[in-house]
Amino acid sequence: MKESVRPEHADDTRTALSGASLRRAFLDHVFHTQGKLPGHASQNDLYQAAAHTVRDRLVQRWISTAEAYLGQPSRTVAYLSAEFLMGPHLGNNLINLGIFDEVREAMAAAGLDLDRILEQEVEPGLGNGGLGRLAACFMDSLATLEIPALGYGIRYEYGIFQQTIIDGMQVESTDTWLRNGNPWEIQRSEWAVQVRLGGHTEHYTDDRGHYRVRWVPAKTVVGVPFDSPILGYRVNTVNTLRLWRADATEAFDFHTFNRGDYLGAVSKKVTSENLTKVLYPNDETSQGKELRLEQQYFFVACSLQDMLRLLAVDGIPVTRFHEKFAVQLNDTHPAVGIAELMRLLVDDHDLPWNEAWHITQNAFAYTNHTLLPEALEQWPLPLFARVLPRHLEIILEINARLLDEVRIRFYGDESRLARLSLISEYGEKQVRMANLACVGSHAINGVAELHSRLMREDVLKDFYEMWPEKFTSITNGVTPRRWLALSNPRLTRLVSEAIGDGWISDLAQLRALEPYAEDAGFREQWQAARHQNKVALAELVRETTGVVVDPSSMFDVMVKRIHEYKRQHLAVLHVIALYHRIKSDPGTEIQPRTFLFGGKAAPGYAYAKLMIRFITSVADVVNRDPQVRDRLKVVFLPNFNVTYGQRIYPAADLAEQISLAGKEASGTGNMKFAMNGALNIGTMDGANIELREAVGNDNFFPFGLTAPEVYGLRASGYDPAAYYHSNPQLRAVIDLVQQGFFSRGDPGLFRPLFDPQQRHDPYLLMADFASYIECQEKVSQAFAEPARWQRMSVLSCARSGRFSSDRAIREYCERIWHIEPVPVRLLHRASGAPWQVESPAHAPRAA
Ligand code: 26W
């Protein structure tokens, strides 16, 4: 523990970090905030009191940060994201404050169990998966690196649905994450803004003879900001996550009310507030729903107004917007912001088009997160016109100017014009949000090397040919605070004893662990720590599913959203292959494995739901079969989320990253597993390629077709039946499924997932099957040699340093945002005296 980062000030007891101060604050909050005597406090009361105790300490740093940012010249990152999958705050804040162990011990001394208290927190699940979780890791790294940043998003009343499994099938229920209140947010009603929607535009000439446009909206809603503090690791920086809630403009529509239609008036209020009711549970499929466009515009319009307010506070004119704000678009969901900023500058601030365009392009940058065509957002023109009539006009103007440029640069190339146009004319006219994002941004990046290359060569090829200088690649990363220091205390202790704790904020230092891979004593401790994690996970599995699993078996884990391209069904085919081997030869030697699956299926995605049924159906048969006994177990862990992730990543031996090459933009689970000492088996897709390069060929299990091979095979006419007929093992496995062995005799149930004889195999399972099985054989052999496996495990962790989100954020700062750290000095207060910056002699700075 570095004392220098948490100086004590004798008079400043309310927010000090000493044991005495914390204990007193905690008891005060049980009494004053929860209104209980300690003896009557529930676990939730204890959690709330702990949260408020920590929050008080955050607030001191938060206000200090706001003071430090005020009037200083640096740019500020505005990270615009429809999703922030933050996970529980309390544990992470304790880690970042550097008081986790002290608090745990103090609690224990008082007869309280910190883990039980932490379990009370209902996680804010305001995201679907990878994209939302990346935003959360980035917020942690931005604060840790002392970068001025605001995360802007939506305060959904209901986050990602809760998943239960009934009769082997996914059942969704609403996520009432706010039911016990949210101690981490502060409502800032004074910064509420108005957002207009619908209606029509009127064009006129003003008294100075200028051509002007007036937008006459059909309705106006209020956006109310809710701020949560985001503390960096052992720094004073606390950035803000600002999420917007939609409210009705007035509690009652007085006109309707006066007519005596009380319920009619209330129902209008309800309609406005529907806007931020619920997170759309789709990842990777855009459905063109009006409410979703309204959500996107709503939070972007709120956020841009907020930025203009902040600009005014600093006395900076709107013409210098781009010098103050670096606006990052997390995929296209906030891309309508480009049209909104143009509207604000041209219509409201009376700037000439060209100047507004310069400001806009220099402010915005766009990150693409997917290559799947069905994920590219497009809005039918009539719908867009209905919701955002003025923005459609602006987009058409941007488009006209773009196409003028293209006509000159690519003379006579009509098809290129059609591809670059912001309006798709194939069938019904649609607004293409990715095209808007590309035109309106000065930087465009993919999230892994392969992904960025495919972006340049395929989905965004025409834009790359227009402006190659805009394109860059920044490989994703994950925060080692949450994903190692917090979730894996056993390994953390071991690592820090060996190489110090500098790795927590400089993950490349993990490399110093490499020599320990050869140290048998260290490996034994490593294995013991990881085994304890497995025992803990086994207990969780028993509690939640009733299935008893053996912690000494290999934990073979696949947790991520359920999607055909991610190929959970390929992993299931491997399970069936092993099952078939045992059934055909009961004496066969196989490496005992526990297969753990977890992930949510989009409620409207029938095949993803069928995939869950496939997993649970195979689990039912395998787990029930006495002949298989304890050699194979299959578990579907319901409701995979950040909280469960924190228990799962540290307990995995093998992690499945088996998407069809060319489909997974990056993947970030692979990185969390590697850091925690699990080995990945995977295709040469997304960040797997770079991960394998980093950990070394011997510490990653690669298999399957490469992306170019996939294209080649498709081009030459892929025939899944040929694989089925030529591989007896594959045939046996498919036959079992098609005989209805796992579906109580129903042969057709799982056909939609693959049906090679009918040449149906959209994700090339048959082509990759043999290579996958062979690779899994190598995995089993390696696992059978504990010393070798542990060596690989240590190396996988030691070489995972590149995949810290700190590295990713540094690259965004250098290559896209051009921002440098702005350190924060803590405000202190002698009792009764005003808050002030402490004397520089005490200035706390991270090591
Ligand atoms: C409009 C429907 C929709 C919703 C969400 C389309 C696309 C999305 C996201 C972009 C999907 C997503 O989460 N993509 C994932 O982003 C991660 C972070 O970059 C990557 O690691 C994953 O590979 C990618 O699938």
mmCIF file of N, CA, C and O in Angstrom, residues 410-454:
data_model
loop_
_atom_site.group_PDB
_atom_site.id
_atom_site.type_symbol
_atom_site.label_atom_id
_atom_site.label_comp_id
_atom_site.label_asym_id
_atom_site.label_seq_id
_atom_site.Cartn_x
_atom_site.Cartn_y
_atom_site.Cartn_z
ATOM 1 N N PHE A 410 -14.031 10.418 -58.730
ATOM 2 C CA PHE A 410 -14.188 9.106 -59.386
ATOM 3 C C PHE A 410 -15.130 9.268 -60.567
ATOM 4 O O PHE A 410 -16.254 8.767 -60.580
ATOM 5 N N TYR A 411 -14.636 9.988 -61.532
ATOM 6 C CA TYR A 411 -15.400 10.380 -62.710
ATOM 7 C C TYR A 411 -16.048 9.168 -63.391
ATOM 8 O O TYR A 411 -15.361 8.191 -63.717
ATOM 9 N N GLY A 412 -17.350 9.213 -63.532
ATOM 10 C CA GLY A 412 -18.039 8.166 -64.283
ATOM 11 C C GLY A 412 -18.338 6.894 -63.498
ATOM 12 O O GLY A 412 -18.898 5.948 -64.040
ATOM 13 N N ASP A 413 -17.983 6.864 -62.231
ATOM 14 C CA ASP A 413 -18.154 5.632 -61.444
ATOM 15 C C ASP A 413 -19.501 5.671 -60.703
ATOM 16 O O ASP A 413 -19.571 5.953 -59.514
ATOM 17 N N GLU A 414 -20.558 5.352 -61.434
ATOM 18 C CA GLU A 414 -21.916 5.457 -60.892
ATOM 19 C C GLU A 414 -22.161 4.506 -59.721
ATOM 20 O O GLU A 414 -22.826 4.843 -58.747
ATOM 21 N N SER A 415 -21.597 3.275 -59.828
ATOM 22 C CA SER A 415 -21.881 2.299 -58.773
ATOM 23 C C SER A 415 -21.202 2.714 -57.466
ATOM 24 O O SER A 415 -21.714 2.464 -56.375
ATOM 25 N N ARG A 416 -20.070 3.390 -57.608
ATOM 26 C CA ARG A 416 -19.397 3.891 -56.391
ATOM 27 C C ARG A 416 -20.273 4.944 -55.704
ATOM 28 O O ARG A 416 -20.382 4.970 -54.478
ATOM 29 N N LEU A 417 -20.876 5.791 -56.500
ATOM 30 C CA LEU A 417 -21.789 6.798 -55.938
ATOM 31 C C LEU A 417 -22.887 6.130 -55.125
ATOM 32 O O LEU A 417 -23.200 6.545 -54.009
ATOM 33 N N ALA A 418 -23.438 5.084 -55.697
ATOM 34 C CA ALA A 418 -24.537 4.388 -55.024
ATOM 35 C C ALA A 418 -24.068 3.764 -53.711
ATOM 36 O O ALA A 418 -24.789 3.772 -52.717
ATOM 37 N N ARG A 419 -22.828 3.247 -53.708
ATOM 38 C CA ARG A 419 -22.323 2.590 -52.493
ATOM 39 C C ARG A 419 -21.971 3.605 -51.403
ATOM 40 O O ARG A 419 -22.142 3.343 -50.226
ATOM 41 N N LEU A 420 -21.455 4.762 -51.801
ATOM 42 C CA LEU A 420 -21.043 5.756 -50.808
ATOM 43 C C LEU A 420 -22.203 6.588 -50.277
ATOM 44 O O LEU A 420 -22.120 7.167 -49.197
ATOM 45 N N SER A 421 -23.277 6.636 -51.036
ATOM 46 C CA SER A 421 -24.401 7.495 -50.668
ATOM 47 C C SER A 421 -24.900 7.224 -49.254
ATOM 48 O O SER A 421 -24.940 6.075 -48.803
ATOM 49 N N LEU A 422 -25.275 8.283 -48.554
ATOM 50 C CA LEU A 422 -25.835 8.114 -47.213
ATOM 51 C C LEU A 422 -27.236 7.517 -47.282
ATOM 52 O O LEU A 422 -27.791 7.107 -46.265
ATOM 53 N N ILE A 423 -27.778 7.494 -48.500
ATOM 54 C CA ILE A 423 -29.111 6.917 -48.676
ATOM 55 C C ILE A 423 -29.000 5.672 -49.539
ATOM 56 O O ILE A 423 -28.513 5.725 -50.661
ATOM 57 N N SER A 424 -29.427 4.553 -48.975
ATOM 58 C CA SER A 424 -29.447 3.322 -49.758
ATOM 59 C C SER A 424 -30.701 3.321 -50.625
ATOM 60 O O SER A 424 -31.787 3.653 -50.147
ATOM 61 N N GLU A 425 -30.533 2.980 -51.887
ATOM 62 C CA GLU A 425 -31.680 2.993 -52.790
ATOM 63 C C GLU A 425 -32.049 1.588 -53.227
ATOM 64 O O GLU A 425 -32.812 1.400 -54.170
ATOM 65 N N TYR A 426 -31.464 0.598 -52.563
ATOM 66 C CA TYR A 426 -31.843 -0.787 -52.874
ATOM 67 C C TYR A 426 -33.172 -1.042 -52.165
ATOM 68 O O TYR A 426 -33.234 -1.046 -50.943
ATOM 69 N N GLY A 427 -34.225 -1.252 -52.939
ATOM 70 C CA GLY A 427 -35.549 -1.429 -52.342
ATOM 71 C C GLY A 427 -35.989 -0.146 -51.679
ATOM 72 O O GLY A 427 -35.741 0.955 -52.186
ATOM 73 N N GLU A 428 -36.586 -0.259 -50.512
ATOM 74 C CA GLU A 428 -37.044 0.916 -49.771
ATOM 75 C C GLU A 428 -35.849 1.805 -49.435
ATOM 76 O O GLU A 428 -34.800 1.312 -49.023
ATOM 77 N N LYS A 429 -36.000 3.111 -49.584
ATOM 78 C CA LYS A 429 -34.886 4.021 -49.274
ATOM 79 C C LYS A 429 -34.582 4.005 -47.780
ATOM 80 O O LYS A 429 -35.481 4.033 -46.952
ATOM 81 N N GLN A 430 -33.279 3.981 -47.456
ATOM 82 C CA GLN A 430 -32.864 3.927 -46.054
ATOM 83 C C GLN A 430 -31.705 4.887 -45.801
ATOM 84 O O GLN A 430 -30.869 5.093 -46.675
ATOM 85 N N VAL A 431 -31.644 5.421 -44.598
ATOM 86 C CA VAL A 431 -30.496 6.234 -44.186
ATOM 87 C C VAL A 431 -29.449 5.288 -43.608
ATOM 88 O O VAL A 431 -29.736 4.514 -42.691
ATOM 89 N N ARG A 432 -28.221 5.362 -44.145
ATOM 90 C CA ARG A 432 -27.163 4.455 -43.691
ATOM 91 C C ARG A 432 -26.295 5.148 -42.639
ATOM 92 O O ARG A 432 -25.526 6.063 -42.956
ATOM 93 N N MET A 433 -26.397 4.671 -41.424
ATOM 94 C CA MET A 433 -25.718 5.365 -40.325
ATOM 95 C C MET A 433 -24.199 5.191 -40.377
ATOM 96 O O MET A 433 -23.460 6.093 -39.956
ATOM 97 N N ALA A 434 -23.717 4.054 -40.870
ATOM 98 C CA ALA A 434 -22.259 3.877 -40.944
ATOM 99 C C ALA A 434 -21.665 4.867 -41.941
ATOM 100 O O ALA A 434 -20.586 5.434 -41.705
ATOM 101 N N ASN A 435 -22.375 5.116 -43.035
ATOM 102 C CA ASN A 435 -21.880 6.074 -44.023
ATOM 103 C C ASN A 435 -21.845 7.477 -43.425
ATOM 104 O O ASN A 435 -20.889 8.222 -43.613
ATOM 105 N N LEU A 436 -22.887 7.808 -42.679
ATOM 106 C CA LEU A 436 -22.924 9.113 -42.015
ATOM 107 C C LEU A 436 -21.752 9.246 -41.047
ATOM 108 O O LEU A 436 -21.067 10.277 -40.999
ATOM 109 N N ALA A 437 -21.514 8.174 -40.283
ATOM 110 C CA ALA A 437 -20.425 8.194 -39.300
ATOM 111 C C ALA A 437 -19.077 8.385 -40.001
ATOM 112 O O ALA A 437 -18.217 9.131 -39.521
ATOM 113 N N CYS A 438 -18.882 7.738 -41.120
ATOM 114 C CA CYS A 438 -17.600 7.843 -41.839
ATOM 115 C C CYS A 438 -17.380 9.241 -42.400
ATOM 116 O O CYS A 438 -16.289 9.802 -42.307
ATOM 117 N N VAL A 439 -18.423 9.807 -43.006
ATOM 118 C CA VAL A 439 -18.280 11.123 -43.631
ATOM 119 C C VAL A 439 -18.054 12.202 -42.574
ATOM 120 O O VAL A 439 -17.243 13.107 -42.755
ATOM 121 N N GLY A 440 -18.755 12.079 -41.462
ATOM 122 C CA GLY A 440 -18.734 13.141 -40.459
ATOM 123 C C GLY A 440 -17.597 13.044 -39.459
ATOM 124 O O GLY A 440 -17.516 13.869 -38.549
ATOM 125 N N SER A 441 -16.722 12.038 -39.583
ATOM 126 C CA SER A 441 -15.649 11.842 -38.605
ATOM 127 C C SER A 441 -14.288 12.072 -39.234
ATOM 128 O O SER A 441 -14.116 11.854 -40.428
ATOM 129 N N HIS A 442 -13.324 12.453 -38.410
ATOM 130 C CA HIS A 442 -11.957 12.589 -38.933
ATOM 131 C C HIS A 442 -11.157 11.311 -38.716
ATOM 132 O O HIS A 442 -10.086 11.143 -39.286
ATOM 133 N N ALA A 443 -11.669 10.413 -37.861
ATOM 134 C CA ALA A 443 -10.961 9.150 -37.629
ATOM 135 C C ALA A 443 -11.973 8.010 -37.566
ATOM 136 O O ALA A 443 -13.083 8.183 -37.046
ATOM 137 N N ILE A 444 -11.565 6.874 -38.128
ATOM 138 C CA ILE A 444 -12.422 5.688 -38.144
ATOM 139 C C ILE A 444 -11.539 4.526 -37.709
ATOM 140 O O ILE A 444 -10.462 4.330 -38.276
ATOM 141 N N ASN A 445 -11.970 3.778 -36.700
ATOM 142 C CA ASN A 445 -11.110 2.660 -36.304
ATOM 143 C C ASN A 445 -11.869 1.364 -36.109
ATOM 144 O O ASN A 445 -13.042 1.358 -35.729
ATOM 145 N N GLY A 446 -11.167 0.268 -36.402
ATOM 146 C CA GLY A 446 -11.632 -1.069 -36.069
ATOM 147 C C GLY A 446 -11.028 -1.465 -34.736
ATOM 148 O O GLY A 446 -10.187 -0.747 -34.193
ATOM 149 N N VAL A 447 -11.448 -2.628 -34.194
ATOM 150 C CA VAL A 447 -11.113 -2.984 -32.818
ATOM 151 C C VAL A 447 -10.127 -4.146 -32.693
ATOM 152 O O VAL A 447 -9.882 -4.642 -31.602
ATOM 153 N N ALA A 448 -9.581 -4.604 -33.832
ATOM 154 C CA ALA A 448 -8.485 -5.574 -33.848
ATOM 155 C C ALA A 448 -7.869 -5.477 -35.240
ATOM 156 O O ALA A 448 -8.517 -4.963 -36.166
ATOM 157 N N GLU A 449 -6.650 -5.965 -35.396
ATOM 158 C CA GLU A 449 -5.959 -5.821 -36.687
ATOM 159 C C GLU A 449 -6.753 -6.435 -37.835
ATOM 160 O O GLU A 449 -6.959 -5.802 -38.868
ATOM 161 N N LEU A 450 -7.177 -7.685 -37.655
ATOM 162 C CA LEU A 450 -7.914 -8.356 -38.741
ATOM 163 C C LEU A 450 -9.199 -7.606 -39.052
ATOM 164 O O LEU A 450 -9.539 -7.369 -40.213
ATOM 165 N N HIS A 451 -9.901 -7.230 -38.010
ATOM 166 C CA HIS A 451 -11.160 -6.514 -38.192
ATOM 167 C C HIS A 451 -10.938 -5.213 -38.974
ATOM 168 O O HIS A 451 -11.678 -4.910 -39.918
ATOM 169 N N SER A 452 -9.898 -4.478 -38.603
ATOM 170 C CA SER A 452 -9.641 -3.212 -39.289
ATOM 171 C C SER A 452 -9.284 -3.454 -40.756
ATOM 172 O O SER A 452 -9.676 -2.685 -41.631
ATOM 173 N N ARG A 453 -8.566 -4.533 -41.003
ATOM 174 C CA ARG A 453 -8.207 -4.842 -42.390
ATOM 175 C C ARG A 453 -9.458 -5.199 -43.190
ATOM 176 O O ARG A 453 -9.670 -4.683 -44.296
ATOM 177 N N LEU A 454 -10.303 -6.054 -42.619
ATOM 178 C CA LEU A 454 -11.532 -6.439 -43.341
ATOM 179 C C LEU A 454 -12.443 -5.230 -43.539
ATOM 180 O O LEU A 454 -13.144 -5.119 -44.551
#
